[in-house]
Amino acid sequence: TTSTEMPKIAHQKIDLAAHEYRATPFESFVRLREMGPIVPARLPLIGNIFLATTYEAVDELLKNDKLFCRDPRNAGKSNYWFFQLLMPGLFRHIAKNMIAMDEPDHRRLRTLVDQAFARQSIADMRPRIEQLVDEQLDIVADVAAEQGEVDLVENLCRPALLSVICELLGLPMEDRPKFRRWFSSFANIRSFWGIFQLLPGMRKTVKYLKGQFEVVKHNPRPGLMTALVEAEQAGDRLSADELIAMVMLLLLAGHETTVHLLSSSVYTMFQLPDVRVELCSDWSKVEPAVEEMLRYNSPAQFAKPRFVTEDTVFHGQPLRRGDSVMPVLASANYDPARFENPTEFQIDRPRNYHLDFGAGPHVCLGLKLARAETQIVLQRLFTRWPHLQPAFDPAQPDWAKRIGMRSLATLKVKSLS
């Protein structure tokens, strides 16, 4: 079908940031899938777009890098320069990371970064992660003793996971408090326009990281920053801009997503007491339990849009070159055509190939770390406080108004004894 023969498509107005997609995701995404595997939609701020809603469509969209690209310029989007002009210079600098690149640029960066990550054994880091989590749990206990309750998002999930990132990067111990302060000042972006208020903290973080990369070039030390600097493939290395973009991607994308994975997993333990009893009685099940947490909660509700490289028909929907198609990961993870009884939480769910980390060449780089962090925090938290209780009604959690994320703004608990 040529582009001139394609009929005009009516894009239905859909707000994926609406409360219903966080509060009742199963029912909401059933309705979305009933519209079709590829749904013409109009989203706030984004405009006209197509949504991939089924497991089969999302999986193919993520893996087919010939028909779908990341960089809109490779799909003939001539207005790309306009969005570049709207973006502050600092964000344009950070945006030059491999998550927005196509081949061969993506393959070049991914090879170098994979090489650096291969030197950082997550298995070897586990004892240190456990120590960092235990130290943060001591702070949780102090806050609870003083106030009678404590918010686990702000007092456990964010700081503990940021401490792990500092350890992974190999930042000097004396610098970590100020680094955490700078990063925390801009990490929790609640709206598109709100990001412009967060530039001071971001500038300080980027300036500090640039200085640290210069230090490790001349004085290598254990950690990912040194490994990134030393990564080399066929005489090629990461540039200064690429080094900063990679670490900022790890901080902004990896850290924030894992915070929401962890908080939603703790919430699920409160929401489903039978699951909590089963897991707490046998922590050898924590690995499959976290995989089911990823599928069941889908903290990353959708992934970055892909752009159609040529006129085509995809899962029955005519698409033109340049059209945007967004994979709705949460809808795919609840698809009954792929997961039997998807509304049920099953610790031992067989072949649990969820799409929360994506798929294909752009699969999440930090998936091993995210899994390990969540497994460790859940076990240390509920082993230390087996009678931990929510300080809120589990039927009415405090969902954050966060685009693209199913996340809790707060997660207050009590009964720390």
Short mmCIF file of N, CA and C in Angstrom, two decimals, residues 254-385:
data_model
loop_
_atom_site.label_atom_id
_atom_site.label_comp_id
_atom_site.label_asym_id
_atom_site.label_seq_id
_atom_site.Cartn_x
_atom_site.Cartn_y
_atom_site.Cartn_z
N GLY A 254 18.08 4.20 34.76
CA GLY A 254 18.24 2.99 35.57
C GLY A 254 17.84 3.17 37.02
N HIS A 255 18.33 4.24 37.63
CA HIS A 255 18.05 4.45 39.05
C HIS A 255 16.58 4.67 39.32
N GLU A 256 15.96 5.59 38.57
CA GLU A 256 14.57 5.93 38.83
C GLU A 256 13.64 4.74 38.62
N THR A 257 13.87 3.99 37.55
CA THR A 257 13.02 2.83 37.28
C THR A 257 13.12 1.80 38.39
N THR A 258 14.33 1.59 38.92
CA THR A 258 14.51 0.60 39.98
C THR A 258 13.88 1.07 41.29
N VAL A 259 13.91 2.37 41.55
CA VAL A 259 13.21 2.91 42.72
C VAL A 259 11.74 2.53 42.67
N HIS A 260 11.12 2.68 41.50
CA HIS A 260 9.70 2.38 41.37
C HIS A 260 9.44 0.88 41.38
N LEU A 261 10.36 0.10 40.83
CA LEU A 261 10.23 -1.35 40.92
C LEU A 261 10.25 -1.79 42.37
N LEU A 262 11.17 -1.24 43.14
CA LEU A 262 11.30 -1.64 44.54
C LEU A 262 10.11 -1.20 45.38
N SER A 263 9.68 0.04 45.25
CA SER A 263 8.55 0.52 46.05
C SER A 263 7.27 -0.23 45.69
N SER A 264 7.06 -0.50 44.40
CA SER A 264 5.86 -1.24 44.01
C SER A 264 5.92 -2.69 44.46
N SER A 265 7.13 -3.24 44.57
CA SER A 265 7.28 -4.62 45.06
C SER A 265 6.93 -4.71 46.55
N VAL A 266 7.39 -3.74 47.33
CA VAL A 266 7.03 -3.71 48.75
C VAL A 266 5.52 -3.55 48.90
N TYR A 267 4.94 -2.66 48.09
CA TYR A 267 3.49 -2.47 48.12
C TYR A 267 2.76 -3.76 47.80
N THR A 268 3.26 -4.52 46.82
CA THR A 268 2.63 -5.79 46.45
C THR A 268 2.66 -6.77 47.62
N MET A 269 3.71 -6.74 48.41
CA MET A 269 3.80 -7.62 49.59
C MET A 269 2.70 -7.27 50.60
N PHE A 270 2.35 -5.99 50.68
CA PHE A 270 1.25 -5.58 51.56
C PHE A 270 -0.10 -5.93 50.94
N GLN A 271 -0.19 -5.74 49.65
CA GLN A 271 -1.45 -5.93 48.93
C GLN A 271 -1.84 -7.41 48.85
N LEU A 272 -0.85 -8.29 48.77
CA LEU A 272 -1.09 -9.73 48.61
C LEU A 272 -0.44 -10.49 49.76
N PRO A 273 -1.11 -10.58 50.91
CA PRO A 273 -0.50 -11.20 52.09
C PRO A 273 -0.10 -12.66 51.88
N ASP A 274 -0.81 -13.40 51.04
CA ASP A 274 -0.43 -14.79 50.78
C ASP A 274 0.93 -14.88 50.09
N VAL A 275 1.17 -13.96 49.18
CA VAL A 275 2.47 -13.91 48.50
C VAL A 275 3.56 -13.58 49.50
N ARG A 276 3.27 -12.65 50.40
CA ARG A 276 4.25 -12.27 51.43
C ARG A 276 4.59 -13.45 52.31
N VAL A 277 3.60 -14.20 52.75
CA VAL A 277 3.84 -15.36 53.60
C VAL A 277 4.69 -16.40 52.87
N GLU A 278 4.35 -16.66 51.62
CA GLU A 278 5.08 -17.67 50.84
C GLU A 278 6.53 -17.28 50.65
N LEU A 279 6.77 -16.02 50.33
CA LEU A 279 8.13 -15.58 50.06
C LEU A 279 8.96 -15.49 51.35
N CYS A 280 8.37 -14.95 52.40
CA CYS A 280 9.10 -14.80 53.65
C CYS A 280 9.42 -16.14 54.32
N SER A 281 8.67 -17.17 53.97
CA SER A 281 8.95 -18.49 54.52
C SER A 281 10.00 -19.24 53.70
N ASP A 282 10.32 -18.73 52.51
CA ASP A 282 11.31 -19.40 51.67
C ASP A 282 11.94 -18.37 50.72
N TRP A 283 13.04 -17.74 51.17
CA TRP A 283 13.67 -16.69 50.39
C TRP A 283 14.43 -17.23 49.18
N SER A 284 14.50 -18.55 49.03
CA SER A 284 15.10 -19.09 47.81
C SER A 284 14.23 -18.78 46.58
N LYS A 285 12.99 -18.36 46.83
CA LYS A 285 12.07 -18.01 45.74
C LYS A 285 12.16 -16.54 45.34
N VAL A 286 13.11 -15.81 45.91
CA VAL A 286 13.13 -14.36 45.67
C VAL A 286 13.43 -14.02 44.21
N GLU A 287 14.24 -14.82 43.52
CA GLU A 287 14.55 -14.49 42.13
C GLU A 287 13.31 -14.59 41.23
N PRO A 288 12.58 -15.72 41.21
CA PRO A 288 11.36 -15.74 40.39
C PRO A 288 10.30 -14.76 40.89
N ALA A 289 10.30 -14.48 42.21
CA ALA A 289 9.33 -13.52 42.74
C ALA A 289 9.56 -12.13 42.16
N VAL A 290 10.82 -11.73 42.05
CA VAL A 290 11.12 -10.40 41.50
C VAL A 290 10.78 -10.34 40.02
N GLU A 291 10.97 -11.45 39.30
CA GLU A 291 10.56 -11.46 37.89
C GLU A 291 9.06 -11.25 37.77
N GLU A 292 8.31 -11.88 38.67
CA GLU A 292 6.86 -11.70 38.63
C GLU A 292 6.47 -10.30 39.10
N MET A 293 7.26 -9.71 40.03
CA MET A 293 7.02 -8.31 40.42
C MET A 293 7.17 -7.40 39.20
N LEU A 294 8.19 -7.66 38.39
CA LEU A 294 8.41 -6.86 37.20
C LEU A 294 7.22 -6.97 36.24
N ARG A 295 6.75 -8.19 35.99
CA ARG A 295 5.62 -8.38 35.09
C ARG A 295 4.34 -7.82 35.67
N TYR A 296 4.08 -8.13 36.93
CA TYR A 296 2.82 -7.79 37.58
C TYR A 296 2.67 -6.28 37.77
N ASN A 297 3.77 -5.60 38.15
CA ASN A 297 3.70 -4.16 38.41
C ASN A 297 4.07 -3.31 37.20
N SER A 298 4.94 -3.83 36.35
CA SER A 298 5.39 -3.09 35.17
C SER A 298 5.65 -1.62 35.49
N PRO A 299 6.66 -1.33 36.33
CA PRO A 299 6.91 0.08 36.69
C PRO A 299 7.19 0.96 35.47
N ALA A 300 7.86 0.41 34.46
CA ALA A 300 8.02 1.14 33.20
C ALA A 300 6.82 0.79 32.32
N GLN A 301 5.83 1.66 32.29
CA GLN A 301 4.58 1.35 31.59
C GLN A 301 4.75 1.28 30.08
N PHE A 302 5.59 2.14 29.53
CA PHE A 302 5.86 2.07 28.10
C PHE A 302 7.29 2.52 27.83
N ALA A 303 7.79 2.21 26.65
CA ALA A 303 9.16 2.55 26.26
C ALA A 303 9.15 3.70 25.26
N LYS A 304 10.34 4.19 24.94
CA LYS A 304 10.45 5.30 23.98
C LYS A 304 9.83 4.92 22.64
N PRO A 305 9.18 5.87 21.98
CA PRO A 305 8.59 5.57 20.67
C PRO A 305 9.64 5.17 19.65
N ARG A 306 9.23 4.33 18.72
CA ARG A 306 10.02 4.00 17.54
C ARG A 306 9.40 4.72 16.35
N PHE A 307 10.21 4.91 15.31
CA PHE A 307 9.74 5.62 14.12
C PHE A 307 9.79 4.69 12.92
N VAL A 308 8.72 4.71 12.14
CA VAL A 308 8.58 3.80 11.01
C VAL A 308 9.50 4.25 9.87
N THR A 309 10.33 3.34 9.36
CA THR A 309 11.31 3.68 8.34
C THR A 309 10.77 3.59 6.92
N GLU A 310 9.66 2.88 6.72
CA GLU A 310 9.06 2.77 5.38
C GLU A 310 7.58 2.47 5.51
N ASP A 311 6.81 2.85 4.50
CA ASP A 311 5.38 2.56 4.49
C ASP A 311 5.17 1.05 4.62
N THR A 312 4.24 0.68 5.48
CA THR A 312 4.04 -0.75 5.73
C THR A 312 2.67 -0.98 6.34
N VAL A 313 2.31 -2.24 6.51
CA VAL A 313 1.15 -2.64 7.30
C VAL A 313 1.69 -3.51 8.43
N PHE A 314 1.47 -3.09 9.67
CA PHE A 314 2.04 -3.77 10.83
C PHE A 314 0.90 -4.24 11.73
N HIS A 315 0.76 -5.55 11.87
CA HIS A 315 -0.32 -6.16 12.66
C HIS A 315 -1.68 -5.58 12.26
N GLY A 316 -1.87 -5.47 10.94
CA GLY A 316 -3.15 -5.05 10.40
C GLY A 316 -3.34 -3.55 10.30
N GLN A 317 -2.39 -2.76 10.81
CA GLN A 317 -2.54 -1.31 10.80
C GLN A 317 -1.61 -0.67 9.76
N PRO A 318 -2.15 0.04 8.77
CA PRO A 318 -1.29 0.75 7.82
C PRO A 318 -0.48 1.84 8.53
N LEU A 319 0.81 1.89 8.27
CA LEU A 319 1.70 2.89 8.86
C LEU A 319 2.48 3.57 7.75
N ARG A 320 2.69 4.88 7.90
CA ARG A 320 3.51 5.64 6.95
C ARG A 320 4.92 5.83 7.51
N ARG A 321 5.86 5.99 6.61
CA ARG A 321 7.21 6.35 7.01
C ARG A 321 7.16 7.62 7.86
N GLY A 322 7.83 7.59 9.02
CA GLY A 322 7.85 8.74 9.91
C GLY A 322 6.84 8.67 11.03
N ASP A 323 5.85 7.74 10.94
CA ASP A 323 4.89 7.58 12.03
C ASP A 323 5.60 7.11 13.31
N SER A 324 5.05 7.51 14.43
CA SER A 324 5.59 7.09 15.73
C SER A 324 4.77 5.95 16.30
N VAL A 325 5.45 4.94 16.80
CA VAL A 325 4.78 3.79 17.42
C VAL A 325 5.41 3.56 18.79
N MET A 326 4.58 3.58 19.83
CA MET A 326 5.10 3.43 21.18
C MET A 326 4.73 2.06 21.76
N PRO A 327 5.72 1.30 22.24
CA PRO A 327 5.42 0.00 22.84
C PRO A 327 4.89 0.17 24.27
N VAL A 328 3.68 -0.31 24.52
CA VAL A 328 3.09 -0.23 25.86
C VAL A 328 3.46 -1.52 26.59
N LEU A 329 4.56 -1.47 27.33
CA LEU A 329 5.11 -2.66 27.97
C LEU A 329 4.13 -3.28 28.96
N ALA A 330 3.45 -2.45 29.72
CA ALA A 330 2.53 -2.96 30.74
C ALA A 330 1.39 -3.75 30.10
N SER A 331 0.86 -3.24 29.02
CA SER A 331 -0.22 -3.95 28.33
C SER A 331 0.27 -5.30 27.82
N ALA A 332 1.49 -5.33 27.27
CA ALA A 332 2.06 -6.60 26.80
C ALA A 332 2.26 -7.58 27.94
N ASN A 333 2.68 -7.08 29.09
CA ASN A 333 2.94 -7.94 30.25
C ASN A 333 1.67 -8.52 30.85
N TYR A 334 0.51 -7.96 30.50
CA TYR A 334 -0.77 -8.47 31.01
C TYR A 334 -1.56 -9.22 29.93
N ASP A 335 -0.92 -9.45 28.79
CA ASP A 335 -1.63 -10.05 27.66
C ASP A 335 -1.92 -11.53 27.93
N PRO A 336 -3.21 -11.92 28.01
CA PRO A 336 -3.55 -13.33 28.28
C PRO A 336 -3.14 -14.27 27.16
N ALA A 337 -2.87 -13.73 25.97
CA ALA A 337 -2.40 -14.58 24.89
C ALA A 337 -0.98 -15.06 25.13
N ARG A 338 -0.27 -14.39 26.02
CA ARG A 338 1.11 -14.79 26.35
C ARG A 338 1.26 -15.31 27.78
N PHE A 339 0.49 -14.74 28.72
CA PHE A 339 0.59 -15.11 30.14
C PHE A 339 -0.75 -15.66 30.61
N GLU A 340 -0.75 -16.88 31.07
CA GLU A 340 -1.97 -17.49 31.59
C GLU A 340 -2.37 -16.81 32.89
N ASN A 341 -3.64 -16.45 33.01
CA ASN A 341 -4.16 -15.76 34.20
C ASN A 341 -3.26 -14.58 34.58
N PRO A 342 -3.12 -13.59 33.71
CA PRO A 342 -2.17 -12.50 33.96
C PRO A 342 -2.51 -11.64 35.17
N THR A 343 -3.76 -11.64 35.62
CA THR A 343 -4.12 -10.82 36.78
C THR A 343 -3.69 -11.46 38.10
N GLU A 344 -3.24 -12.71 38.04
CA GLU A 344 -2.78 -13.41 39.24
C GLU A 344 -1.27 -13.26 39.40
N PHE A 345 -0.85 -13.08 40.65
CA PHE A 345 0.59 -13.05 40.96
C PHE A 345 1.03 -14.48 41.23
N GLN A 346 1.93 -14.99 40.41
CA GLN A 346 2.41 -16.37 40.54
C GLN A 346 3.93 -16.35 40.69
N ILE A 347 4.41 -16.65 41.90
CA ILE A 347 5.85 -16.63 42.13
C ILE A 347 6.57 -17.59 41.19
N ASP A 348 5.99 -18.75 40.96
CA ASP A 348 6.65 -19.77 40.13
C ASP A 348 6.11 -19.77 38.71
N ARG A 349 5.72 -18.61 38.19
CA ARG A 349 5.17 -18.54 36.83
C ARG A 349 6.18 -19.09 35.82
N PRO A 350 5.80 -20.09 35.02
CA PRO A 350 6.74 -20.66 34.04
C PRO A 350 6.96 -19.72 32.85
N ARG A 351 8.15 -19.78 32.29
CA ARG A 351 8.51 -19.01 31.09
C ARG A 351 8.04 -17.56 31.21
N ASN A 352 8.48 -16.92 32.28
CA ASN A 352 8.04 -15.56 32.57
C ASN A 352 8.90 -14.55 31.80
N TYR A 353 8.73 -14.55 30.49
CA TYR A 353 9.53 -13.66 29.64
C TYR A 353 8.82 -12.33 29.48
N HIS A 354 8.74 -11.57 30.57
CA HIS A 354 8.12 -10.25 30.52
C HIS A 354 8.99 -9.30 29.71
N LEU A 355 8.43 -8.14 29.38
CA LEU A 355 9.14 -7.17 28.54
C LEU A 355 9.52 -5.91 29.30
N ASP A 356 9.58 -6.01 30.63
CA ASP A 356 9.85 -4.80 31.40
C ASP A 356 11.23 -4.22 31.15
N PHE A 357 12.19 -5.06 30.77
CA PHE A 357 13.52 -4.57 30.43
C PHE A 357 13.68 -4.36 28.93
N GLY A 358 12.57 -4.44 28.19
CA GLY A 358 12.65 -4.33 26.76
C GLY A 358 13.05 -5.65 26.13
N ALA A 359 13.51 -5.58 24.88
CA ALA A 359 13.94 -6.77 24.14
C ALA A 359 14.74 -6.29 22.94
N GLY A 360 15.46 -7.22 22.32
CA GLY A 360 16.21 -6.87 21.14
C GLY A 360 17.49 -6.13 21.45
N PRO A 361 18.03 -5.39 20.48
CA PRO A 361 19.34 -4.74 20.64
C PRO A 361 19.37 -3.68 21.73
N HIS A 362 18.21 -3.12 22.09
CA HIS A 362 18.17 -2.06 23.10
C HIS A 362 17.73 -2.58 24.48
N VAL A 363 17.84 -3.87 24.72
CA VAL A 363 17.45 -4.41 26.02
C VAL A 363 18.22 -3.70 27.13
N CYS A 364 17.59 -3.50 28.27
CA CYS A 364 18.15 -2.70 29.36
C CYS A 364 19.53 -3.19 29.78
N LEU A 365 20.48 -2.27 29.86
CA LEU A 365 21.86 -2.61 30.20
C LEU A 365 22.01 -2.99 31.67
N GLY A 366 21.20 -2.36 32.54
CA GLY A 366 21.36 -2.57 33.98
C GLY A 366 20.41 -3.57 34.59
N LEU A 367 19.91 -4.50 33.79
CA LEU A 367 18.89 -5.42 34.31
C LEU A 367 19.41 -6.31 35.44
N LYS A 368 20.68 -6.75 35.37
CA LYS A 368 21.23 -7.60 36.43
C LYS A 368 21.31 -6.85 37.75
N LEU A 369 21.71 -5.58 37.68
CA LEU A 369 21.81 -4.77 38.90
C LEU A 369 20.43 -4.52 39.49
N ALA A 370 19.45 -4.17 38.65
CA ALA A 370 18.09 -3.91 39.14
C ALA A 370 17.50 -5.13 39.83
N ARG A 371 17.71 -6.30 39.25
CA ARG A 371 17.21 -7.54 39.86
C ARG A 371 17.87 -7.77 41.21
N ALA A 372 19.20 -7.65 41.26
CA ALA A 372 19.92 -7.91 42.50
C ALA A 372 19.51 -6.94 43.60
N GLU A 373 19.39 -5.66 43.27
CA GLU A 373 19.00 -4.66 44.27
C GLU A 373 17.62 -4.97 44.85
N THR A 374 16.67 -5.29 43.99
CA THR A 374 15.31 -5.56 44.47
C THR A 374 15.27 -6.82 45.31
N GLN A 375 15.95 -7.86 44.88
CA GLN A 375 16.00 -9.10 45.67
C GLN A 375 16.58 -8.85 47.06
N ILE A 376 17.67 -8.12 47.11
CA ILE A 376 18.37 -7.88 48.39
C ILE A 376 17.53 -7.03 49.32
N VAL A 377 16.97 -5.92 48.80
CA VAL A 377 16.20 -5.02 49.67
C VAL A 377 14.97 -5.72 50.23
N LEU A 378 14.24 -6.46 49.39
CA LEU A 378 13.05 -7.16 49.89
C LEU A 378 13.42 -8.13 51.01
N GLN A 379 14.46 -8.91 50.79
CA GLN A 379 14.83 -9.91 51.80
C GLN A 379 15.33 -9.26 53.08
N ARG A 380 16.17 -8.21 52.97
CA ARG A 380 16.71 -7.57 54.19
C ARG A 380 15.60 -6.83 54.94
N LEU A 381 14.70 -6.19 54.22
CA LEU A 381 13.62 -5.42 54.85
C LEU A 381 12.68 -6.31 55.63
N PHE A 382 12.16 -7.37 54.98
CA PHE A 382 11.14 -8.19 55.63
C PHE A 382 11.74 -9.24 56.56
N THR A 383 13.04 -9.49 56.46
CA THR A 383 13.69 -10.34 57.45
C THR A 383 13.93 -9.56 58.74
N ARG A 384 14.29 -8.28 58.59
CA ARG A 384 14.52 -7.43 59.76
C ARG A 384 13.20 -7.09 60.46
N TRP A 385 12.17 -6.82 59.67
CA TRP A 385 10.87 -6.45 60.25
C TRP A 385 9.77 -7.34 59.65
#
